[in-house]
Structure formats: structure tokens, C-alpha cells
Tab-separated table of C-alpha atoms and ligand atoms in Angstrom:
chain	number	residue	atom	x	y	z
A	1	MET	CA	213.011	185.011	142.806
A	2	PHE	CA	211.325	183.373	145.792
A	3	ARG	CA	213.357	181.200	148.152
A	4	LYS	CA	210.473	179.187	149.525
A	5	VAL	CA	206.897	178.615	148.316
A	6	LEU	CA	204.039	177.202	150.378
A	7	ILE	CA	201.481	175.218	148.397
A	8	ALA	CA	197.991	175.792	149.824
A	9	ASN	CA	196.505	172.735	148.160
A	10	ARG	CA	196.615	168.931	147.870
A	11	GLY	CA	196.433	166.192	145.236
A	12	GLU	CA	197.888	166.334	141.756
A	13	ILE	CA	198.053	170.149	141.596
A	14	ALA	CA	200.190	170.242	144.756
A	15	LEU	CA	202.636	167.847	143.034
A	16	ARG	CA	202.505	169.937	139.865
A	17	VAL	CA	203.488	173.090	141.790
A	18	ILE	CA	206.220	171.274	143.762
A	19	ARG	CA	207.768	170.063	140.494
A	20	ALA	CA	207.705	173.576	138.997
A	21	CYS	CA	209.373	174.944	142.141
A	22	ARG	CA	212.071	172.285	142.013
A	23	GLU	CA	212.911	173.214	138.435
A	24	LEU	CA	213.269	176.811	139.575
A	25	ARG	CA	215.330	175.669	142.619
A	26	ILE	CA	212.752	177.046	145.041
A	27	ALA	CA	212.213	175.217	148.347
A	28	THR	CA	208.666	173.951	148.982
A	29	VAL	CA	206.310	173.648	151.932
A	30	ALA	CA	203.388	171.234	151.751
A	31	VAL	CA	200.354	171.631	153.984
A	32	PHE	CA	198.124	168.682	154.726
A	33	SER	CA	195.009	167.694	156.623
A	34	GLU	CA	194.859	164.702	158.946
A	35	ALA	CA	193.262	162.746	156.059
A	36	ASP	CA	196.265	163.446	153.811
A	37	ARG	CA	199.142	162.296	156.018
A	38	GLU	CA	200.098	159.573	153.528
A	39	SER	CA	199.843	161.847	150.501
A	40	LEU	CA	202.649	162.202	147.982
A	41	HIS	CA	202.707	166.005	148.157
A	42	VAL	CA	203.751	165.655	151.794
A	43	ARG	CA	206.617	163.340	150.828
A	44	LEU	CA	207.805	165.306	147.817
A	45	ALA	CA	207.895	168.742	149.440
A	46	ASP	CA	210.988	169.847	151.371
A	47	GLU	CA	208.896	170.520	154.478
A	48	SER	CA	205.334	169.868	155.525
A	49	VAL	CA	202.900	171.195	158.101
A	50	CYS	CA	199.670	169.599	159.315
A	51	ILE	CA	196.975	172.278	159.181
A	52	GLY	CA	194.025	170.499	160.775
A	53	PRO	CA	191.351	167.843	160.449
A	54	ALA	CA	189.905	166.471	157.206
A	55	PRO	CA	187.009	168.892	156.558
A	56	PRO	CA	188.263	171.617	154.165
A	57	ALA	CA	186.663	174.351	156.319
A	58	ARG	CA	189.030	173.330	159.103
A	59	SER	CA	192.175	172.822	156.978
A	60	TYR	CA	192.667	173.746	153.276
A	61	ASN	CA	190.101	176.567	153.459
A	62	TYR	CA	191.116	177.807	156.912
A	63	VAL	CA	193.044	181.028	156.283
A	64	PRO	CA	194.690	181.485	159.750
A	65	ARG	CA	196.170	177.959	159.630
A	66	LEU	CA	197.677	178.522	156.193
A	67	ILE	CA	199.152	181.876	157.183
A	68	SER	CA	200.598	180.372	160.384
A	69	ALA	CA	202.170	177.544	158.354
A	70	ALA	CA	203.757	180.102	156.011
A	71	GLU	CA	205.033	182.103	158.986
A	72	VAL	CA	206.606	179.225	160.904
A	73	THR	CA	208.324	177.836	157.797
A	74	GLY	CA	209.524	181.216	156.517
A	75	ALA	CA	207.896	180.917	153.107
A	76	ASP	CA	207.874	184.050	150.958
A	77	ALA	CA	205.069	183.144	148.566
A	78	ILE	CA	201.896	181.034	148.515
A	79	HIS	CA	200.582	179.115	145.518
A	80	PRO	CA	196.843	178.403	145.886
A	81	GLY	CA	196.452	175.838	143.040
A	82	TYR	CA	192.812	175.504	141.910
A	83	GLY	CA	189.673	175.136	144.018
A	84	PHE	CA	189.929	175.814	147.786
A	85	LEU	CA	191.096	179.441	148.301
A	86	SER	CA	192.402	180.015	144.775
A	87	GLU	CA	189.673	182.535	143.874
A	88	ASN	CA	189.145	183.967	147.339
A	89	ALA	CA	189.947	187.694	147.264
A	90	HIS	CA	190.048	187.852	151.072
A	91	PHE	CA	192.747	185.165	151.202
A	92	ALA	CA	194.816	186.972	148.564
A	93	GLU	CA	194.487	190.154	150.643
A	94	VAL	CA	195.514	188.454	153.883
A	95	CYS	CA	198.548	186.892	152.154
A	96	ALA	CA	199.689	190.339	151.003
A	97	SER	CA	199.101	192.037	154.354
A	98	CYS	CA	201.098	189.312	156.122
A	99	GLY	CA	204.003	189.763	153.696
A	100	PHE	CA	203.483	186.711	151.473
A	101	THR	CA	203.198	186.987	147.704
A	102	PHE	CA	199.976	185.392	146.490
A	103	ILE	CA	200.852	183.605	143.241
A	104	GLY	CA	197.933	184.851	141.182
A	105	PRO	CA	196.129	188.085	140.305
A	106	THR	CA	195.423	190.912	142.769
A	107	PRO	CA	192.470	190.760	145.212
A	108	GLU	CA	190.743	193.507	143.192
A	109	MET	CA	190.884	191.436	139.988
A	110	ILE	CA	189.637	188.312	141.772
A	111	ARG	CA	186.756	190.268	143.318
A	112	LYS	CA	185.768	191.955	140.070
A	113	MET	CA	185.719	188.738	138.036
A	114	GLY	CA	184.145	186.811	140.938
A	115	ASP	CA	180.999	188.898	140.591
A	116	LYS	CA	179.709	187.520	137.297
A	117	ALA	CA	177.392	190.503	136.709
A	118	ILE	CA	180.275	192.978	137.124
A	119	ALA	CA	182.556	190.803	134.971
A	120	ARG	CA	179.919	190.754	132.232
A	121	ARG	CA	179.500	194.538	132.309
A	122	THR	CA	183.266	195.149	132.451
A	123	MET	CA	183.870	192.985	129.388
A	124	ALA	CA	180.926	194.493	127.480
A	125	ASP	CA	182.403	197.952	128.186
A	126	ALA	CA	185.748	196.690	126.837
A	127	GLY	CA	184.009	195.814	123.571
A	128	LEU	CA	183.617	192.054	124.008
A	129	PRO	CA	180.411	190.447	122.770
A	130	VAL	CA	178.130	189.372	125.633
A	131	VAL	CA	174.804	187.548	125.358
A	132	PRO	CA	171.851	190.003	125.243
A	133	GLY	CA	170.640	190.499	128.810
A	134	SER	CA	170.475	192.752	131.825
A	135	PRO	CA	173.124	195.483	132.132
A	136	GLY	CA	173.598	194.628	135.803
A	137	VAL	CA	171.842	192.783	138.595
A	138	LEU	CA	168.040	192.831	138.662
A	139	ASN	CA	166.126	194.708	141.309
A	140	ASP	CA	162.646	193.232	140.903
A	141	PHE	CA	160.401	191.001	138.807
A	142	GLU	CA	159.040	193.896	136.745
A	143	GLU	CA	162.561	194.719	135.561
A	144	ALA	CA	163.157	191.077	134.647
A	145	ARG	CA	159.795	190.793	132.875
A	146	ALA	CA	160.370	193.879	130.718
A	147	LEU	CA	163.872	192.719	129.825
A	148	ALA	CA	162.824	189.157	128.933
A	149	ALA	CA	159.976	190.502	126.779
A	150	GLU	CA	162.565	192.572	124.923
A	151	ILE	CA	165.211	189.858	124.351
A	152	GLY	CA	162.734	186.991	123.985
A	153	TYR	CA	162.365	183.637	125.740
A	154	PRO	CA	163.945	181.340	126.793
A	155	VAL	CA	166.121	183.261	129.217
A	156	ILE	CA	168.590	182.089	131.843
A	157	ILE	CA	168.732	183.494	135.378
A	158	LYS	CA	172.228	183.495	136.880
A	159	ALA	CA	173.553	184.263	140.344
A	160	ALA	CA	176.066	187.147	140.361
A	161	ALA	CA	178.108	185.285	142.991
A	162	GLY	CA	177.735	181.956	141.161
A	163	GLY	CA	179.915	180.871	138.278
A	164	GLY	CA	180.862	177.521	136.844
A	165	GLY	CA	177.184	176.854	136.315
A	166	ARG	CA	176.129	177.086	139.956
A	167	GLY	CA	172.889	178.938	140.685
A	168	MET	CA	171.432	178.964	137.164
A	169	ARG	CA	167.786	178.617	136.147
A	170	ILE	CA	166.129	178.571	132.715
A	171	ALA	CA	162.759	180.250	132.090
A	172	GLY	CA	160.678	179.556	128.968
A	173	ASP	CA	157.908	182.061	129.667
A	174	GLU	CA	156.814	184.819	132.029
A	175	LYS	CA	155.335	182.417	134.573
A	176	GLN	CA	158.569	180.427	134.806
A	177	LEU	CA	160.483	183.686	135.051
A	178	ARG	CA	158.464	184.871	138.056
A	179	LEU	CA	158.875	181.533	139.784
A	180	GLY	CA	162.521	181.049	138.760
A	181	LEU	CA	163.561	184.522	139.836
A	182	GLY	CA	162.339	183.975	143.394
A	183	ILE	CA	163.921	180.516	143.627
A	184	ALA	CA	167.204	181.665	142.087
A	185	GLN	CA	167.450	184.622	144.487
A	186	ALA	CA	166.696	182.460	147.523
A	187	GLU	CA	169.160	179.766	146.409
A	188	ALA	CA	171.892	182.302	145.687
A	189	GLY	CA	171.338	183.929	149.085
A	190	ALA	CA	171.602	180.580	150.853
A	191	ALA	CA	174.578	179.290	148.841
A	192	PHE	CA	176.685	182.448	148.432
A	193	GLY	CA	175.302	184.920	150.982
A	194	ASN	CA	174.442	187.187	148.032
A	195	HIS	CA	171.028	186.944	146.402
A	196	ALA	CA	171.816	189.175	143.389
A	197	VAL	CA	170.861	187.666	140.010
A	198	TYR	CA	170.892	188.773	136.372
A	199	VAL	CA	169.262	187.532	133.198
A	200	GLU	CA	170.574	186.563	129.743
A	201	LYS	CA	169.095	185.153	126.575
A	202	TYR	CA	169.422	181.359	126.831
A	203	ILE	CA	171.663	179.660	124.265
A	204	GLY	CA	170.400	176.144	123.640
A	205	ARG	CA	173.299	173.954	122.599
A	206	PRO	CA	176.463	175.934	123.245
A	207	ARG	CA	180.066	174.873	122.977
A	208	HIS	CA	182.305	175.849	125.861
A	209	VAL	CA	185.584	177.231	124.549
A	210	GLU	CA	187.997	179.001	126.873
A	211	PHE	CA	191.120	181.041	126.177
A	212	GLN	CA	194.246	180.894	128.319
A	213	LEU	CA	195.534	184.343	129.230
A	214	PHE	CA	198.718	185.487	130.914
A	215	GLY	CA	199.749	188.930	132.107
A	216	ASP	CA	202.891	190.193	133.800
A	217	ALA	CA	203.717	193.275	135.896
A	218	HIS	CA	205.472	194.921	132.935
A	219	GLY	CA	202.311	195.509	130.914
A	220	ASN	CA	202.597	192.395	128.751
A	221	LEU	CA	199.441	190.395	128.165
A	222	ILE	CA	199.212	187.398	125.850
A	223	HIS	CA	196.855	184.547	125.038
A	224	LEU	CA	197.949	180.938	124.609
A	225	GLY	CA	195.077	179.740	122.504
A	226	GLU	CA	191.939	177.894	123.460
A	227	ARG	CA	190.671	174.731	125.075
A	228	GLU	CA	187.509	172.952	124.014
A	229	CYS	CA	185.674	171.944	127.210
A	230	SER	CA	182.215	170.928	125.984
A	231	VAL	CA	182.449	167.383	127.373
A	232	GLN	CA	181.019	168.021	130.817
A	233	ARG	CA	178.411	166.690	133.181
A	234	ASN	CA	176.791	168.787	135.929
A	235	HIS	CA	179.325	171.515	135.124
A	236	GLN	CA	182.196	169.140	135.832
A	237	LYS	CA	184.508	168.922	132.854
A	238	LEU	CA	185.489	165.394	131.887
A	239	ILE	CA	187.508	165.802	128.680
A	240	GLU	CA	189.343	168.885	127.393
A	241	GLU	CA	191.421	169.414	124.287
A	242	SER	CA	193.485	172.001	122.482
A	243	PRO	CA	193.053	173.243	119.854
A	244	SER	CA	189.252	173.150	119.630
A	245	PRO	CA	188.365	170.843	116.707
A	246	PHE	CA	185.835	173.310	115.285
A	247	LEU	CA	187.535	176.708	115.587
A	248	SER	CA	189.084	178.110	112.416
A	249	GLU	CA	192.456	179.854	112.394
A	250	ALA	CA	190.697	183.168	111.718
A	251	GLN	CA	188.253	182.653	114.622
A	252	ARG	CA	191.137	181.764	116.954
A	253	ARG	CA	192.947	184.984	116.097
A	254	LYS	CA	189.788	187.054	116.438
A	255	VAL	CA	188.544	185.606	119.750
A	256	GLY	CA	192.115	185.485	121.129
A	257	ALA	CA	192.563	189.192	120.407
A	258	MET	CA	189.190	189.900	122.068
A	259	ALA	CA	190.203	187.935	125.157
A	260	VAL	CA	193.468	189.873	125.382
A	261	ARG	CA	191.602	193.151	125.022
A	262	GLY	CA	189.220	192.214	127.842
A	263	ALA	CA	192.044	191.160	130.161
A	264	GLN	CA	193.955	194.372	129.350
A	265	ALA	CA	190.905	196.374	130.386
A	266	ILE	CA	191.440	195.194	133.969
A	267	GLY	CA	195.260	195.168	133.761
A	268	TYR	CA	195.160	191.423	134.348
A	269	LEU	CA	198.093	189.805	136.100
A	270	ASN	CA	199.203	186.134	136.124
A	271	ALA	CA	197.278	183.171	134.649
A	272	GLY	CA	193.602	183.539	133.831
A	273	THR	CA	190.994	181.946	131.608
A	274	MET	CA	188.231	183.603	129.662
A	275	GLU	CA	185.256	181.372	129.011
A	276	PHE	CA	183.191	181.861	125.848
A	277	LEU	CA	180.041	180.190	124.626
A	278	PHE	CA	179.773	179.530	120.900
A	279	ASP	CA	176.276	179.078	119.496
A	280	GLU	CA	175.337	176.827	116.561
A	281	ASP	CA	175.961	179.661	114.090
A	282	GLY	CA	179.504	180.249	115.327
A	283	ALA	CA	178.656	183.493	117.171
A	284	PHE	CA	180.585	183.770	120.436
A	285	TYR	CA	179.924	185.482	123.748
A	286	PHE	CA	181.976	186.218	126.852
A	287	MET	CA	180.654	184.178	129.812
A	288	GLU	CA	183.038	184.513	132.717
A	289	MET	CA	186.677	184.776	133.670
A	290	ASN	CA	188.450	182.366	136.001
A	291	THR	CA	191.302	183.929	137.943
A	292	ARG	CA	193.308	180.765	138.705
A	293	ILE	CA	195.385	178.065	137.026
A	294	GLN	CA	192.882	175.483	135.817
A	295	VAL	CA	192.766	171.700	136.015
A	296	GLU	CA	193.018	171.471	132.212
A	297	HIS	CA	196.109	173.703	131.833
A	298	PRO	CA	198.294	170.769	130.631
A	299	VAL	CA	196.667	170.594	127.177
A	300	THR	CA	197.784	174.187	126.597
A	301	GLU	CA	201.262	173.316	127.878
A	302	GLU	CA	201.511	170.406	125.457
A	303	VAL	CA	200.636	172.405	122.333
A	304	THR	CA	202.601	175.556	123.253
A	305	GLY	CA	205.600	173.874	124.894
A	306	LEU	CA	205.332	176.252	127.871
A	307	ASP	CA	205.260	175.504	131.592
A	308	LEU	CA	202.319	177.563	132.860
A	309	VAL	CA	203.044	176.975	136.543
A	310	LYS	CA	206.680	178.088	136.213
A	311	GLU	CA	205.386	181.091	134.296
A	312	GLN	CA	202.958	181.868	137.151
A	313	ILE	CA	205.770	181.786	139.693
A	314	ARG	CA	208.127	183.925	137.594
A	315	VAL	CA	205.471	186.528	136.891
A	316	ALA	CA	204.467	186.670	140.575
A	317	ALA	CA	208.136	187.295	141.422
A	318	GLY	CA	208.062	190.327	139.125
A	319	GLU	CA	209.831	188.811	136.135
A	320	PRO	CA	208.522	189.491	132.635
A	321	LEU	CA	206.671	186.824	130.657
A	322	SER	CA	209.152	184.524	128.933
A	323	LEU	CA	207.699	185.263	125.487
A	324	ALA	CA	205.718	187.787	123.451
A	325	GLN	CA	202.474	187.083	121.592
A	326	ASP	CA	204.199	186.741	118.221
A	327	GLN	CA	206.525	184.102	119.694
A	328	VAL	CA	203.690	181.812	120.765
A	329	GLU	CA	203.582	178.748	118.530
A	330	TRP	CA	200.986	176.032	118.579
A	331	VAL	CA	202.091	172.594	117.413
A	332	GLY	CA	200.023	169.408	117.321
A	333	HIS	CA	197.012	168.419	119.395
A	334	ALA	CA	196.510	167.509	123.062
A	335	ILE	CA	193.621	165.908	124.905
A	336	GLU	CA	193.032	165.370	128.610
A	337	CYS	CA	190.820	162.802	130.336
A	338	ARG	CA	190.057	163.350	134.010
A	339	ILE	CA	190.205	160.106	135.955
A	340	ASN	CA	187.782	160.415	138.861
A	341	ALA	CA	187.069	157.943	141.637
A	342	GLU	CA	183.439	157.725	140.513
A	343	ASP	CA	181.073	155.065	139.226
A	344	HIS	CA	179.710	156.408	135.931
A	345	GLN	CA	177.155	153.610	135.679
A	346	HIS	CA	175.561	154.784	138.915
A	347	GLY	CA	175.213	158.477	138.222
A	348	PHE	CA	178.933	159.160	138.720
A	349	ARG	CA	178.603	158.539	142.440
A	350	PRO	CA	181.857	158.914	144.382
A	351	SER	CA	183.894	155.763	144.900
A	352	PRO	CA	186.551	156.568	147.481
A	353	GLY	CA	188.668	153.846	149.096
A	354	LYS	CA	191.946	152.007	148.835
A	355	ILE	CA	193.646	151.634	145.464
A	356	THR	CA	194.915	148.080	145.659
A	357	TYR	CA	196.745	148.113	142.313
A	358	TRP	CA	197.847	150.989	140.063
A	359	TYR	CA	199.585	150.797	136.723
A	360	LYS	CA	200.504	154.132	135.189
A	361	PRO	CA	200.418	154.124	131.367
A	362	GLY	CA	203.282	155.544	129.325
A	363	GLY	CA	204.789	155.696	125.858
A	364	PRO	CA	205.288	158.456	123.291
A	365	GLY	CA	203.071	161.517	123.709
A	366	LEU	CA	201.596	160.524	127.054
A	367	ARG	CA	201.678	162.500	130.301
A	368	VAL	CA	200.115	161.409	133.586
A	369	ASP	CA	199.505	164.060	136.259
A	370	SER	CA	198.470	162.141	139.350
A	371	HIS	CA	199.159	161.888	143.060
A	372	VAL	CA	198.024	158.298	143.581
A	373	TYR	CA	199.954	155.039	143.953
A	374	ALA	CA	199.206	151.401	144.805
A	375	GLY	CA	198.167	151.280	148.444
A	376	TYR	CA	196.915	154.895	148.486
A	377	THR	CA	193.478	155.487	149.977
A	378	VAL	CA	191.311	158.073	148.209
A	379	PRO	CA	189.745	160.066	151.058
A	380	PRO	CA	186.000	160.811	150.876
A	381	HIS	CA	186.385	164.450	151.978
A	382	TYR	CA	187.661	166.031	148.766
A	383	ASP	CA	187.254	166.229	145.010
A	384	SER	CA	187.174	162.780	143.443
A	385	MET	CA	189.791	163.406	140.739
A	386	ILE	CA	192.677	160.939	141.131
A	387	GLY	CA	194.630	161.971	138.078
A	388	LYS	CA	194.681	163.214	134.510
A	389	LEU	CA	195.813	161.469	131.353
A	390	ILE	CA	197.145	163.898	128.763
A	391	ALA	CA	197.808	162.548	125.271
A	392	TYR	CA	199.677	164.541	122.652
A	393	GLY	CA	199.998	163.896	118.920
A	394	LYS	CA	200.963	165.661	115.709
A	395	ASP	CA	197.241	165.916	114.956
A	396	ARG	CA	193.899	165.071	116.608
A	397	PRO	CA	193.652	161.469	115.346
A	398	GLU	CA	197.131	160.661	116.694
A	399	ALA	CA	196.354	162.246	120.087
A	400	LEU	CA	193.030	160.374	120.291
A	401	ARG	CA	194.656	157.046	119.395
A	402	ARG	CA	197.320	157.536	122.048
A	403	MET	CA	194.588	158.309	124.584
A	404	GLU	CA	192.675	155.159	123.621
A	405	ILE	CA	195.835	153.104	124.145
A	406	ALA	CA	196.504	154.754	127.525
A	407	LEU	CA	192.926	154.029	128.651
A	408	GLU	CA	193.445	150.374	127.733
A	409	GLU	CA	196.818	150.203	129.477
A	410	ILE	CA	195.999	151.926	132.747
A	411	ILE	CA	195.055	149.683	135.665
A	412	VAL	CA	193.246	150.999	138.734
A	413	GLU	CA	191.973	148.331	141.125
A	414	GLY	CA	190.036	148.653	144.361
A	415	ILE	CA	187.825	151.600	143.372
A	416	LYS	CA	185.512	152.520	140.473
A	417	THR	CA	186.814	155.171	138.069
A	418	THR	CA	185.663	157.182	135.055
A	419	ILE	CA	187.983	155.176	132.746
A	420	PRO	CA	185.067	153.184	131.182
A	421	PHE	CA	183.203	156.456	130.568
A	422	HIS	CA	186.189	157.845	128.661
A	423	GLN	CA	186.436	154.704	126.534
A	424	LEU	CA	182.771	155.079	125.660
A	425	ALA	CA	183.159	158.779	124.835
A	426	LEU	CA	186.245	158.292	122.650
A	427	ARG	CA	184.544	155.565	120.614
A	428	ASP	CA	181.538	157.806	119.860
A	429	PRO	CA	181.374	158.901	116.187
A	430	ARG	CA	180.311	162.418	117.159
A	431	PHE	CA	183.265	162.782	119.475
A	432	GLN	CA	185.566	161.305	116.836
A	433	SER	CA	184.428	163.932	114.340
A	434	GLY	CA	184.688	166.774	116.881
A	435	ASP	CA	180.944	167.447	116.718
A	436	ILE	CA	180.387	168.103	120.416
A	437	ASP	CA	178.336	170.575	122.417
A	438	THR	CA	177.544	170.825	126.125
A	439	HIS	CA	174.777	168.197	125.779
A	440	PHE	CA	177.156	165.513	124.500
A	441	VAL	CA	177.494	163.565	127.784
A	442	GLU	CA	173.712	163.474	128.325
A	443	GLY	CA	173.218	161.992	124.857
A	444	LEU	CA	176.016	159.495	125.348
A	445	LEU	CA	174.601	158.217	128.651
A	446	LYS	CA	171.136	157.846	127.124
A	447	LYS	CA	172.606	155.458	124.567
A	448	GLU	CA	174.052	153.387	127.397
A	449	PRO	CA	171.486	153.580	130.202
A	450	ALA	CA	172.703	153.307	133.784
A	451	THR	CA	172.217	150.009	135.537
A	452	THR	CA	169.861	150.337	138.460
A	453	GLY	CA	170.677	149.631	142.077
B	1	MV4	C1	174.712	179.936	129.573
B	1	MV4	C2	174.111	178.904	128.845
B	1	MV4	C3	173.193	179.261	127.894
B	1	MV4	N1	172.896	180.555	127.692
B	1	MV4	N2	174.375	181.212	129.346
B	1	MV4	C4	177.241	177.218	132.520
B	1	MV4	C5	178.554	177.519	133.125
B	1	MV4	C6	178.621	178.978	133.172
B	1	MV4	N3	179.942	179.444	133.055
B	1	MV4	C7	177.765	179.421	132.031
B	1	MV4	N4	176.934	178.317	131.720
B	1	MV4	C8	175.993	178.427	130.778
B	1	MV4	N5	175.631	179.692	130.506
B	1	MV4	C9	173.480	181.496	128.431
B	1	MV4	N6	173.160	182.775	128.210
B	1	MV4	C10	174.469	177.609	129.115
B	1	MV4	C11	175.408	177.356	130.089
B	1	MV4	C12	175.690	175.979	130.290
B	1	MV4	C13	176.932	175.439	130.023
B	1	MV4	C14	177.980	176.218	129.573
B	1	MV4	C15	179.197	175.676	129.311
B	1	MV4	C16	179.389	174.337	129.506
B	1	MV4	C17	178.368	173.539	129.959
B	1	MV4	C18	177.146	174.069	130.228
B	1	MV4	C19	176.126	173.247	130.670
B	1	MV4	C20	174.921	173.786	130.939
B	1	MV4	C21	174.702	175.146	130.756
């Protein structure tokens, strides 16, 4: 087992990793930017190193600084958390070549799944259903035109280097396809330095359901069930739950087995998530694979009773997974609300600043993963998430009721947060009945129009 782990991240996930390390009696090193001097991860870690100024490019995303911090503190492994360098194959490679274990999959797996066109082809070859579309990236408009004519409009143009919804464009006819292809290629080139795009049949009102996967170095690969993530806005998830309220037991077994098969095809190691779209008829398609621990991992932890971050560390240290597929048990229901420093009534605009008062809710079945406290200033340089409320219950109604109570109890003063949005969402009859697709938030905000100004 590792003696010392450096956490290449900030915020709540840095605290989450520190706590997992402490349980495993592993010493921790926090890194922080000049904007994060007063952050809790700095206080809770055994050691800390300042790695540069506030802009991520000069601190949390700056590989040489992170490697130097690991070297001077004598860490033997690096946990990347989510975001920042967590899905950067180059960083994983540099960690390995400098003698630090990257707590995650290999650079090859990150690279392969990072190219969404290659990921799609790899999973199709493994026998997973993918949306009808191009076998690989498109070379010219004529290729795209012929393909779209074959699969039928509307189609969606996606950037191979994109993912998470970035660099997508919908085309309803040939004219839009010609125009969209050029724009998508130019945008992808500018944003990712790779202009490759591919085309798929467009699914109108999909549900986003993702499966948690875990592999170890001993050939074991299991799934831990699914998370329903359809409550999103601009590809930012706002609410996640497990199990999905609409998936049947038979579907769960079937899609779970598919996900395992796909991950086995690449010999997947450590924690990963396979994202599927479900259409209105219940047909499902592989979309992409995320090669990191995700923000919403706690809902899976609550229903399986596992600690996914401890599992990540153990597996990275070469230990076998702590359980086999037939030992995975799912009990009850969990739901997560992301509390962001954002003003939902003004287009979710960021609302950084000083938190003058903070009351953390509690009670049976409630977990709060957060790095903030009264007097903490939310810096403007990073993601606006200030914490996550995770409610657990024996069934969905109990979990939802506990979440409603937590949202009433919590007090955050000094900044605007997404708490009122969550109260609105939870009261909605469609949400209550579990009838949600990826257009849910749009519809909800139309019912309560934004105030102007
Ligand atoms: C799609 C789609 C419809 N048809 N692909 C967005 C995130 C990325 N992982 C895939 N995404 C989508 N891919 C086809 N062929 C619609 C989306 C999509 C979406 C997916 C999941 C959750 C929210 C979404 C919001 C808009 C579009």
C-alpha cells in the first residue's frame, strides 16, 4: 500500500480523497493555488505545497509543478480527482515515468476513451449497441451527406476530441449538415486542437443513464449499477440518483453486463463510467466512457455501501477488488443535489464571494460533501460547485423527502446558490414521478421564467 498520496485537486473532491487516505492510514499532500490558501483541503492534509497563482493553467493544470510537489514531499502516488488533469493521458504518462502511481486507468485507456470516435468504434466492435452513424471520423462533406441520407435526419455532428456535450451540432437537413460540418470542424479545431468530427442519428429526448465500472489488475471487472443523470443544463448535471427510477431489474442486468463486456474489451483498470442514452422506446446506446471518479459517485456509494475512492486507491496499489459481481448488493435509493454558487434566476450566472453564514443540514440518511464553511470566500477562478447534498432512503419517496428537508434546513448566506432551483425541481410532478429526460430543466425554467436584469 502507498505511504503518501498527493491530491492533484481542490474543493470537495480533495477532502473526499484525504478522508479515504486517512481511513487507509496513508499520509496526504495537498496542493493549492494562491487563491486557495484558506481552503480546507490545505488544513486537513498532512502537508501542503503552493503550486502557483490562481489560473488553473498555472497551478492545478500545470504538470511540472505537480510533479515537483510530489518529488519534494516524497509522495508515491497521485490522485487526480475529477476535472483538471484527471483525464489527461499525458499527465498519467508523466506520473508513471517519474515513478509516481497515477490513481486511475493507464494512459492508453484514457487516450482511447478520450477520442469519442475511437471509443464508439471500440465499443461497437465489443458488441455494444451504438447509435447508427459513421464508423469513424468523417473525411469530407460528401461522406457525411451519403451517411446522413442513409440513416435519416436529424443527425448530430460530434467532435472526436469533445465529450460531455462539448462541440456538438444538430442538422435537420442537408443544408444544415453542410453548414454544421464546417462550423463543427472549425470549432473543434479551435477548442481541442483536433478538428475531427463524426455523425450519429440524433435522438430527440434521451435519458442519460450511466453505469459505474471498476476493474483491478487481477482481471476482475464489475459494475456497481447505474445513475440517472437526466437533470442537466448546458451539459452540467444538477441532480443525480441511483437507481434510475425508470430502469427495470432486467434492463439493469442486461445493460450492466454490456457495460462490463465493453470495459473488459479494453482491459479497463480502476473506476470508470459508461454513459448510455435511452430513447423513448427504451432502446439504449453507448455514448462515451469517462475514465475518472465522477462528481456523482456518492449516490452509488450510498446504495452499494462501498467506498469508491478507497477502492480506487487499493486497486491502484495492486490489490484485488474487495468484492465480486455476485456480492454487489443494492439497497434503497440515493439522490444528490449539486449546490453551486450560481444565480438560477439569472441564467445560472456564477455568484462567487464570501459565505457569511453556513449551516450544514443533517439527520438520518443525509450526507454533505463540501469544502466550505462560514467565512470562506468562493474564488471566481474555478468550478462553482460548493458542495453536494446526498439523501438516502429505503425507497425513492423517502430519499426525496429527506432531500426536501435538507434543502429547507441548509443556510448559505452571502452568495446566491442553486438551492432554490433544487426546491423547484423536487416539487415538480414529473420529477416526483421519475418522468425525466434531458429536456426537463428547460421545461422547468419555462414554467418559472427568469427575472430580467
Ligand atoms: C446525443 C444526443 C442525441 N443523439 N447523441 C450530450 C453529452 C454527450 N455525452 C452526448 N450527448 C448527447 N448525445 C445522439 N446521437 C443528445 C445528447 C445530449 C445529451 C445527452 C445526455 C444528457 C444531456 C444531453 C443534453 C443535450 C444533448
